[in-house]
mmCIF file of C-alpha atoms and ligand atoms in Angstrom:
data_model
loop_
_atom_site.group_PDB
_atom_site.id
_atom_site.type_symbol
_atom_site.label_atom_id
_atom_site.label_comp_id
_atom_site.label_asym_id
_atom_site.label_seq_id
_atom_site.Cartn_x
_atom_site.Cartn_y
_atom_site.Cartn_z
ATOM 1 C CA UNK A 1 110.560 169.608 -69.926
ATOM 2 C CA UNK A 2 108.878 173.041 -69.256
ATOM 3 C CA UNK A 3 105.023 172.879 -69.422
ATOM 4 C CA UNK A 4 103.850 176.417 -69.194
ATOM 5 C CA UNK A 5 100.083 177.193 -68.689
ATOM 6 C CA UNK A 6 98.465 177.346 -71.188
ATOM 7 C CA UNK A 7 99.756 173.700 -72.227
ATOM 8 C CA UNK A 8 98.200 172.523 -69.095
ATOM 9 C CA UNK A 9 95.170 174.650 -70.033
ATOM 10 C CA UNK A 10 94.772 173.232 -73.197
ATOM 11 C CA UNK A 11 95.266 169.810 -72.107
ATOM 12 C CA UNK A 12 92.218 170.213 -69.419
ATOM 13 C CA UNK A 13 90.319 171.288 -71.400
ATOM 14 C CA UNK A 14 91.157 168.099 -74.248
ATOM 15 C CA UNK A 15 90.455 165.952 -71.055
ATOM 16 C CA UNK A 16 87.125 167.602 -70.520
ATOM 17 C CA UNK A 17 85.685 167.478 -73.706
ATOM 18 C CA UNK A 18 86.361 163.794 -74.003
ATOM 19 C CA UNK A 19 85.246 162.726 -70.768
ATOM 20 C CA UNK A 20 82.675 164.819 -70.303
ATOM 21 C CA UNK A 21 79.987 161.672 -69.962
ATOM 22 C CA UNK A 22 82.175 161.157 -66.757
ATOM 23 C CA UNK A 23 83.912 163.224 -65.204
ATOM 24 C CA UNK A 24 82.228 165.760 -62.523
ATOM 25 C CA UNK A 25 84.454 168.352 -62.625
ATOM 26 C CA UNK A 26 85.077 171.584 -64.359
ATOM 27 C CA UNK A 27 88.013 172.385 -66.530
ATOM 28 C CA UNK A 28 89.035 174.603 -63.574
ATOM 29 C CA UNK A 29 89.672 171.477 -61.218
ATOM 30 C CA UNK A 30 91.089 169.348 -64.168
ATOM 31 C CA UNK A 31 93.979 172.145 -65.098
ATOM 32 C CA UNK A 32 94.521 172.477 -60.963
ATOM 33 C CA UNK A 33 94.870 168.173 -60.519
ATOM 34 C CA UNK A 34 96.752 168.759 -63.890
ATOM 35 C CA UNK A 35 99.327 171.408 -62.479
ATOM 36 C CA UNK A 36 99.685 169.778 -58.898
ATOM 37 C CA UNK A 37 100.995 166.856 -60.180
ATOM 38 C CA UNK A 38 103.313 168.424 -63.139
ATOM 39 C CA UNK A 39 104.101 171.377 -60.967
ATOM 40 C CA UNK A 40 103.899 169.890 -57.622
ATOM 41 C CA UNK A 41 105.333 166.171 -57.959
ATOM 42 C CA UNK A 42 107.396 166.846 -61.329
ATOM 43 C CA UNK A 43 105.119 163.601 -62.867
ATOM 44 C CA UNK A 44 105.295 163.829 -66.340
ATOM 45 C CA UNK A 45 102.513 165.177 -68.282
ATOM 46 C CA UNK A 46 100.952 161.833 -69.736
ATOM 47 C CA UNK A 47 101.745 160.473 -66.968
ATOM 48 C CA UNK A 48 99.797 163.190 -65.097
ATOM 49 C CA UNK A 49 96.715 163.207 -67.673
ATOM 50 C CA UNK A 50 96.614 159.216 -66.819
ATOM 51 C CA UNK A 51 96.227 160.177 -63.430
ATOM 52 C CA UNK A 52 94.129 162.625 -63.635
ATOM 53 C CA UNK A 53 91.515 160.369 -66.086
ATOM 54 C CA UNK A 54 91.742 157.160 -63.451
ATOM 55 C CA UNK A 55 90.952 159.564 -60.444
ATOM 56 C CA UNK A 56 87.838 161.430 -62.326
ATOM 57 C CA UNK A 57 86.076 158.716 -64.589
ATOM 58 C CA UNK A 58 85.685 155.148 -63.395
ATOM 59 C CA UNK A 59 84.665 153.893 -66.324
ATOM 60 C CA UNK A 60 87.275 154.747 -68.704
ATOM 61 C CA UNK A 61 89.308 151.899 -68.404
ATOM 62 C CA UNK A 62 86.904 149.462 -69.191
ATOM 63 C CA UNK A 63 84.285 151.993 -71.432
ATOM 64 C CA UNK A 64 86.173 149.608 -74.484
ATOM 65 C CA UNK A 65 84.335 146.546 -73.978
ATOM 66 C CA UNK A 66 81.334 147.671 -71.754
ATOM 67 C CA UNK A 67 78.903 148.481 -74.234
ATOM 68 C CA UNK A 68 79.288 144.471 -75.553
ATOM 69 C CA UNK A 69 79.249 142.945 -72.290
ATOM 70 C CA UNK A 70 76.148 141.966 -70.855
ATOM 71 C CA UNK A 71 76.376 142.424 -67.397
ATOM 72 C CA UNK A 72 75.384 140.822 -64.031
ATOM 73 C CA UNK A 73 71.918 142.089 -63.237
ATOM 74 C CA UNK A 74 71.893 142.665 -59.359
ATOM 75 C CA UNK A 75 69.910 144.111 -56.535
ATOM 76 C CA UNK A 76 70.958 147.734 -55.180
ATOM 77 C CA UNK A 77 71.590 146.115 -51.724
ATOM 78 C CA UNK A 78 74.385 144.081 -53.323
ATOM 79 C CA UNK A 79 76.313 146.494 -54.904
ATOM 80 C CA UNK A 80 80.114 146.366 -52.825
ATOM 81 C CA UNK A 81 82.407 147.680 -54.968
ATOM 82 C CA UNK A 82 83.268 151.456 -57.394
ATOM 83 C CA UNK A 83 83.350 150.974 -61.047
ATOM 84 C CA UNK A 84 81.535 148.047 -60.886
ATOM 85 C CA UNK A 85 78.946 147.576 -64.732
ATOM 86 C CA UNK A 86 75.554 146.048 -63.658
ATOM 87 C CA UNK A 87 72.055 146.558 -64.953
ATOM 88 C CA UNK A 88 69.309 147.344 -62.024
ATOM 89 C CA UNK A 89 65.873 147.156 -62.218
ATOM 90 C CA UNK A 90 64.974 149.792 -60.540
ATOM 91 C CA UNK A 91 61.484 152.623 -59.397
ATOM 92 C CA UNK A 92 62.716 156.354 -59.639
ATOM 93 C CA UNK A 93 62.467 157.683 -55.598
ATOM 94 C CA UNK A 94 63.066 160.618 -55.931
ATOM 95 C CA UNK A 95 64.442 163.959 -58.055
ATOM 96 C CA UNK A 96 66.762 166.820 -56.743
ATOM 97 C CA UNK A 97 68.082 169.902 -58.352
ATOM 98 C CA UNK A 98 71.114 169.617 -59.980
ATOM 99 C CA UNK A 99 73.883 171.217 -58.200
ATOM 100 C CA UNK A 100 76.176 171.467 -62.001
ATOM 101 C CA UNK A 101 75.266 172.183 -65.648
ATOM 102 C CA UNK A 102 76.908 168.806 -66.341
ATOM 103 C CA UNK A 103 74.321 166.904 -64.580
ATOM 104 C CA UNK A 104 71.149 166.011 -66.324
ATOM 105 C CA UNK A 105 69.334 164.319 -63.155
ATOM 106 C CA UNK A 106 70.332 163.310 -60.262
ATOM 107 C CA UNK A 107 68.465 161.865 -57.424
ATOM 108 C CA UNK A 108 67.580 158.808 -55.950
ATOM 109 C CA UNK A 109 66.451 154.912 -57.399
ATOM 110 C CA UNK A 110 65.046 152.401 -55.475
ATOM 111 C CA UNK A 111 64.874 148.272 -55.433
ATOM 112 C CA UNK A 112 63.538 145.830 -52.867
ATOM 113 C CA UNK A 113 66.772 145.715 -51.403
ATOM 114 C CA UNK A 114 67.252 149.604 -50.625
ATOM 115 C CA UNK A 115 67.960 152.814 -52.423
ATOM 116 C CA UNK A 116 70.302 154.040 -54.045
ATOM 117 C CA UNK A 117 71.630 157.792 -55.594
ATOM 118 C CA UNK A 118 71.905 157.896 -59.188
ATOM 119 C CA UNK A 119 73.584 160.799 -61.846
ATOM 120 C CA UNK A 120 72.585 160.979 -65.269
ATOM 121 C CA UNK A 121 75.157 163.480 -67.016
ATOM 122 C CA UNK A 122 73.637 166.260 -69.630
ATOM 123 C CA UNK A 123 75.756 165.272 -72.326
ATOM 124 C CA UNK A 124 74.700 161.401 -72.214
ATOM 125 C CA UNK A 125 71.489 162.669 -74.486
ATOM 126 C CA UNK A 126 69.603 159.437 -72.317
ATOM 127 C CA UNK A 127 65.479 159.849 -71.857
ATOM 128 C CA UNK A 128 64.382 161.544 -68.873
ATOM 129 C CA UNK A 129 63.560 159.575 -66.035
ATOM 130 C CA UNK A 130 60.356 160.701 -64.632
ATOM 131 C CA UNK A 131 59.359 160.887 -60.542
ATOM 132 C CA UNK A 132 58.019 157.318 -59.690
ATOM 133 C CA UNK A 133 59.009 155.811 -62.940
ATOM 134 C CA UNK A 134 59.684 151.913 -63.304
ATOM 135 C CA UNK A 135 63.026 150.946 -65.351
ATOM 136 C CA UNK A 136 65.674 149.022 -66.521
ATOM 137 C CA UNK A 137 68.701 150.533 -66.623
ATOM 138 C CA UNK A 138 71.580 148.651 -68.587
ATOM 139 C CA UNK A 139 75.543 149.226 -68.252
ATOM 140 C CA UNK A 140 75.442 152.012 -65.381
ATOM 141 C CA UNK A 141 78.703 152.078 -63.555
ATOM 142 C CA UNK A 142 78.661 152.325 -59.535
ATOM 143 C CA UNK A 143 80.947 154.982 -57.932
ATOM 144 C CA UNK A 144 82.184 155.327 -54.410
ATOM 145 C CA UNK A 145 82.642 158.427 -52.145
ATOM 146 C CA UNK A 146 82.961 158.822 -48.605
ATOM 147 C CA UNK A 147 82.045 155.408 -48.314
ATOM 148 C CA UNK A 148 78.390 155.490 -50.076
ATOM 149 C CA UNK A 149 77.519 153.869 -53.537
ATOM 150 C CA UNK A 150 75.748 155.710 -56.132
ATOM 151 C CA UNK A 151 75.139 154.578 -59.928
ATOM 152 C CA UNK A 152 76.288 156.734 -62.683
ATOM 153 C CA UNK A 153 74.442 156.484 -65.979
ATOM 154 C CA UNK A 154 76.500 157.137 -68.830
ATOM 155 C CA UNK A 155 76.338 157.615 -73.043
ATOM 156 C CA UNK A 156 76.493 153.726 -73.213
ATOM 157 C CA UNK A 157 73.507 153.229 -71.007
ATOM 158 C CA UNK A 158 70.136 152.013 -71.922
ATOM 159 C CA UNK A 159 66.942 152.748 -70.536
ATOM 160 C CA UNK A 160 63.854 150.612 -70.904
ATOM 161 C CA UNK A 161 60.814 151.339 -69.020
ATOM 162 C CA UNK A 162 59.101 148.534 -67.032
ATOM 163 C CA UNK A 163 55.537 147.877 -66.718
ATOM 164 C CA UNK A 164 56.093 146.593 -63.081
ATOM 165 C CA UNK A 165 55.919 148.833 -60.150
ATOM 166 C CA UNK A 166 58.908 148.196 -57.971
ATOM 167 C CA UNK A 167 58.484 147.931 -54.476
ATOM 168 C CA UNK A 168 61.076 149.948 -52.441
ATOM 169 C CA UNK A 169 61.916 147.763 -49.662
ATOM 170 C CA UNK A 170 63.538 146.959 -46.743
ATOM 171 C CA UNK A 171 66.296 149.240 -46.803
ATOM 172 C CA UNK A 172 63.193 150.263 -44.837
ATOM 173 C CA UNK A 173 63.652 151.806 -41.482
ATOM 174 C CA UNK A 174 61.439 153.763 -38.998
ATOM 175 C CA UNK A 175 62.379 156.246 -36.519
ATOM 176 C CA UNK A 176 59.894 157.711 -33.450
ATOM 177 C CA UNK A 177 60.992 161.195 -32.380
ATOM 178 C CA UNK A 178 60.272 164.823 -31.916
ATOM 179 C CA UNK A 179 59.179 166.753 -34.958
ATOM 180 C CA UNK A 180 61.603 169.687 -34.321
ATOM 181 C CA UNK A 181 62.064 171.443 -37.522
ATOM 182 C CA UNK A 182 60.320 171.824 -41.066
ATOM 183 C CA UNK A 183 62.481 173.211 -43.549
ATOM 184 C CA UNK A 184 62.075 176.157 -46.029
ATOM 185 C CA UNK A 185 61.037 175.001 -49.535
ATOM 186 C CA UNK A 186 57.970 172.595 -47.294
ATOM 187 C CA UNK A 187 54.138 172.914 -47.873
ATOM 188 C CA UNK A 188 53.074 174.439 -51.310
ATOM 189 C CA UNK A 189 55.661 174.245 -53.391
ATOM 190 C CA UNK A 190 55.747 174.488 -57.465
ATOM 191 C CA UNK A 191 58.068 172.061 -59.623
ATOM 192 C CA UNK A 192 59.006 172.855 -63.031
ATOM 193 C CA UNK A 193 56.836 170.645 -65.946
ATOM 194 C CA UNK A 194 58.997 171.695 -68.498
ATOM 195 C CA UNK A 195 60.208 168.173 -70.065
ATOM 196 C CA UNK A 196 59.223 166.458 -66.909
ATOM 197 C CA UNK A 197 62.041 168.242 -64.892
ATOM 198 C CA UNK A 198 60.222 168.523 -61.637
ATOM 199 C CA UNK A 199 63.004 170.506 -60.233
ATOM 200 C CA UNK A 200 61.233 172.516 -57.291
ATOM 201 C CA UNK A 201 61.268 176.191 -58.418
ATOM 202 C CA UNK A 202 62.464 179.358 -56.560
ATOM 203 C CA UNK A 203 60.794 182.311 -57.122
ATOM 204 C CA UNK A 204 58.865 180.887 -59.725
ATOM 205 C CA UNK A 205 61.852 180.336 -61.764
ATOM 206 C CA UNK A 206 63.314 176.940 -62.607
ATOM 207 C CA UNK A 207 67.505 176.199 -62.294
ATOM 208 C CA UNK A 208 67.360 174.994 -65.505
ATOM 209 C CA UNK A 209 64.718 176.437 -67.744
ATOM 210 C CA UNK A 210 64.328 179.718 -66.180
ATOM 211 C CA UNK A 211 60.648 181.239 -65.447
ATOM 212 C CA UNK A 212 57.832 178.980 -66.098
ATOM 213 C CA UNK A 213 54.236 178.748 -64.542
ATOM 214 C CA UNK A 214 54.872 175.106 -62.809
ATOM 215 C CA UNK A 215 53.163 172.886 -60.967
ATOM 216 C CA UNK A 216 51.762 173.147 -57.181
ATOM 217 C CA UNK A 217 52.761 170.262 -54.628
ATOM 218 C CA UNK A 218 52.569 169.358 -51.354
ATOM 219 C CA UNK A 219 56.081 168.339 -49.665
ATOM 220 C CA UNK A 220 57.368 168.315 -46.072
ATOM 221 C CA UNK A 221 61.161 168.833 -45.135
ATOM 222 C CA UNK A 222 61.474 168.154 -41.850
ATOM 223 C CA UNK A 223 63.719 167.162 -38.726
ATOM 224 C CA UNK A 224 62.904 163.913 -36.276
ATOM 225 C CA UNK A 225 64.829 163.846 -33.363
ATOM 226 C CA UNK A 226 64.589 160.722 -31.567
ATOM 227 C CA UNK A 227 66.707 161.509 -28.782
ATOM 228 C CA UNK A 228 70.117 160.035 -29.899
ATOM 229 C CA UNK A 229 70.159 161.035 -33.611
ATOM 230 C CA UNK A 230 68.287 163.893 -36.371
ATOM 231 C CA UNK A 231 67.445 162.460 -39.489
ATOM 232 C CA UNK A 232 65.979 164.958 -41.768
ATOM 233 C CA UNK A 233 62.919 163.346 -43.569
ATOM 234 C CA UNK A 234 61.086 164.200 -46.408
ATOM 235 C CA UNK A 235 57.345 163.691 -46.831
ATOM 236 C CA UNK A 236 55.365 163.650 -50.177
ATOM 237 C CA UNK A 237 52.207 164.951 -51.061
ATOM 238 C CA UNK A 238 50.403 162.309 -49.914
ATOM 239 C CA UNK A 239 52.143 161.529 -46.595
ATOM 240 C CA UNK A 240 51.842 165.509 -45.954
ATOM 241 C CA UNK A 241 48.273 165.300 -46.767
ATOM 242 C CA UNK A 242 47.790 162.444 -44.754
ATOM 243 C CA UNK A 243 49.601 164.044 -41.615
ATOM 244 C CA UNK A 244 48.030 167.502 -41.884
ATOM 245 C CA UNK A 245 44.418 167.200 -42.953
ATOM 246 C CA UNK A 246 45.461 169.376 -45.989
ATOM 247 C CA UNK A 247 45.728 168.415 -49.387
ATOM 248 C CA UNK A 248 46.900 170.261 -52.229
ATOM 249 C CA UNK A 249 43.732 171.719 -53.243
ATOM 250 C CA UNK A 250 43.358 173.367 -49.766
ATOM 251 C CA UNK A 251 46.857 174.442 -49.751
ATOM 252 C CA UNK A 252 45.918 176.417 -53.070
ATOM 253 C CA UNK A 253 42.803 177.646 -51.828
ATOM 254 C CA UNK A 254 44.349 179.045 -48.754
ATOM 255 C CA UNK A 255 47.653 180.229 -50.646
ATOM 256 C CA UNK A 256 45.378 182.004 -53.325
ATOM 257 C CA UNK A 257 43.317 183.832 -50.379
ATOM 258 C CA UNK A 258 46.154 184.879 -48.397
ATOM 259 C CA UNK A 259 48.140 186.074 -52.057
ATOM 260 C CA UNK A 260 50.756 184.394 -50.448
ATOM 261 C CA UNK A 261 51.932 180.542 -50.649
ATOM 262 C CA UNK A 262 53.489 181.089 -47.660
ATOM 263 C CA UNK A 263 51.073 181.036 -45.534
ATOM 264 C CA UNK A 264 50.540 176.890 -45.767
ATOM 265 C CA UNK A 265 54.077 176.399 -44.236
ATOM 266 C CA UNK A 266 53.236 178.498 -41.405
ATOM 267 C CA UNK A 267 49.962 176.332 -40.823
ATOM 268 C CA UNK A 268 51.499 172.905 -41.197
ATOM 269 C CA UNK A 269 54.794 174.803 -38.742
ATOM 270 C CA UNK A 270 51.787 175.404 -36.110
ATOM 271 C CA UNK A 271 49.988 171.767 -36.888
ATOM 272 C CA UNK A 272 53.035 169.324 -36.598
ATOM 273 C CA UNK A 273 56.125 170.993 -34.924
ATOM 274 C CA UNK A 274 57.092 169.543 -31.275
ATOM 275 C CA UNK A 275 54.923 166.670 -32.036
ATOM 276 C CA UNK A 276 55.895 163.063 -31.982
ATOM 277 C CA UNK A 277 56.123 161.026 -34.412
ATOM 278 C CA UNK A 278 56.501 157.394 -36.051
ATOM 279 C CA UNK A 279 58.032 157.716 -39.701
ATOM 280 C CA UNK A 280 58.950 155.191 -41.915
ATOM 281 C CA UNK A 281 60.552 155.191 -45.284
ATOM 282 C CA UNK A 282 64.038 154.438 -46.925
ATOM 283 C CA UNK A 283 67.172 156.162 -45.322
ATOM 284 C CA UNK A 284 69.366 157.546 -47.822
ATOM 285 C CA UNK A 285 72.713 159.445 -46.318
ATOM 286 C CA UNK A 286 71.287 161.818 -43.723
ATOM 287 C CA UNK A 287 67.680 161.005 -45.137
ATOM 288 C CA UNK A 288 64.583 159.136 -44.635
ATOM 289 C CA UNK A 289 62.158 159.017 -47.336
ATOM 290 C CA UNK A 290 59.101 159.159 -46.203
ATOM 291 C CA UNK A 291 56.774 156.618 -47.237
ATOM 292 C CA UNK A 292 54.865 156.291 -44.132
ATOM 293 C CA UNK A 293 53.987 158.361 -41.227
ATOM 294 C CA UNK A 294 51.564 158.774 -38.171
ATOM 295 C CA UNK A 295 51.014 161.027 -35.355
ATOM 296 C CA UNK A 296 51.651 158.715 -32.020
ATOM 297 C CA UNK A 297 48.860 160.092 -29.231
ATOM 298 C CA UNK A 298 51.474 159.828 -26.437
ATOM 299 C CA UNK A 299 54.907 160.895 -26.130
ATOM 300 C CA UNK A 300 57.440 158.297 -26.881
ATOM 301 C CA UNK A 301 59.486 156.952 -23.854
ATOM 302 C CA UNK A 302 63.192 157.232 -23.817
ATOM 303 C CA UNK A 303 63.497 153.584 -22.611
ATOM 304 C CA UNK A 304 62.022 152.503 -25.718
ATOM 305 C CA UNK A 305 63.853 154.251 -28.101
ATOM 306 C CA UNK A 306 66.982 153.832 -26.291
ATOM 307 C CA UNK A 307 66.245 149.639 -27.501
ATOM 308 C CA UNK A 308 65.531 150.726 -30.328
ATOM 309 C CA UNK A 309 68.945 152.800 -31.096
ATOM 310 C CA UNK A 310 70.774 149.420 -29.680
ATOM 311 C CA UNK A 311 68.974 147.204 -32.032
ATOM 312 C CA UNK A 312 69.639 149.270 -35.494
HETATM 313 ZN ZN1 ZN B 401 62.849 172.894 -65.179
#
């Protein structure tokens, strides 16, 4: 059988329409799995499209019955398995910018047990979940890649907010190290308040919604060394304010005399950079979120933190 292109074209783009709750990828990557395993390994075409579906949306082959089920409630810190249907209870960490027109939010949601990163796709048409927000998410599927869990809410999900306020626990770590870095997009910052979007805007322009006035804040990216290992952390307002003396009223005080927001990041640069420091928060991939954090008055000695390293 002779497939020519625009068959496998078509076909991609079939796929991506009705999986587009799920899948990640473009039509682009779709047609190019597609034509490596028609092209490459001869498989035949449904056979291919099978393939291609398993690989790229977890939840297809049980998305039949999930919606009925009631599933397992369960902590974050006992999730052990991909494509796995639980409910979580869980507080909304944190928010990133999404890196794809396909994803409606993405960041990261917190239990007792640890935290965890979450996707909700555009086309799911779910609520938004807002920054420090309490809820129950029902039928989210976990996923798996390069060994890390992460929850995918999907068009069969519910979301019910909860009057509780989670506490994010003991995932909990704390490092002591060097302050050796703060990152561009730290001190004043503006997020978007379009919708409750929060994305952090660049040049006064949101990712998503384009140029809007926003909303100042006070965050810290920054990089602990502790001898044996970086871990970039991230400090809210209130952990920035709490480290620098500054808080966001300052910050826009000092940014509105200078013309130039700017000029807050240099300041907290000079305040905190070479210092040492004892931060604690949850550790997600390569980062800790900050919850806590204090200036320690003397250096920290490398005897201690090498028994610390041993014990994590
Ligand atoms: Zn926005």
């Amino acid at each position: 059988m002779v497939i020519n292109m625009i068959d496998l074209r078509k076909k991609a783009e079939e796929l991506h329409d009705r999986h587009s709750d799920t899948f990640q990828i473009e039509v682009d990557e779709i047609e190019s799995q597609l034509r490596t395993l028609v092209e490459g390994y001869s498989v035949p075409l449904e056979e291919a499209i099978r393939s291609v579906v398993n690989r790229n949306a977890p939840e297809y082959k049980s998305s039949t019955t999930a919606t009925d089920k009631s599933n397992s409630q369960i902590k974050i810190g006992d999730i052990n398995s991909s494509g796995q249907w639980i409910d979580l209870q869980i507080k909304i960490v944190d928010l990133w910018d999404p890196t794809s027109d396909s994803i409606d939010q993405v960041g990261l949601a917190g239990d007792e047990t640890g935290t965890i990163k979450f996707t909700k796709w555009s086309k799911s048409n779910l609520p938004t979940l807002e920054a420090n927000g309490n809820y129950l998410l029902k039928n989210v599927v976990t996923d798996e890649w390069g060994g890390r869990f992460s929850i995918k809410l999907n068009r069969t999900t519910i979301i019910e907010p909860l009057d509780q306020d989670i506490e994010i626990g003991d995932g909990s770590t704390s490092i002591e190290g060097a302050l050796v870095d703060i990152q561009s997009g730290s001190g004043l910052i503006k997020r978007c308040t379009v919708d409750s979007c929060t994305r952090v805007l660049q040049n006064g322009a949101c990712a998503e919604h384009g140029e809007v006035d926003g909303k100042y804040d006070l965050r810290l990216k920054g990089v602990i060394d502790d001898g044996i290992n970086v871990f970039e952390v991230i400090l809210n307002e209130q952990t920035t304010e709490f480290l620098t003396g500054i808080n966001l009223s300052d910050a826009e005080a000092m940014a509105t005399e200078a013309v130039d927001t700017g000029v807050v990041l240099t300041k907290m640069r000079n305040m905190l950079l070479g210092k040492y420091y004892k931060i604690q928060g949850s550790k997600f991939s390569r980062y800790l979120i900050a919850n806590e954090a204090q200036l320690l008055s003397d250096p920290i000695d490398t005897d201690s933190i090498l028994i610390q390293a041993r014990s994590i």
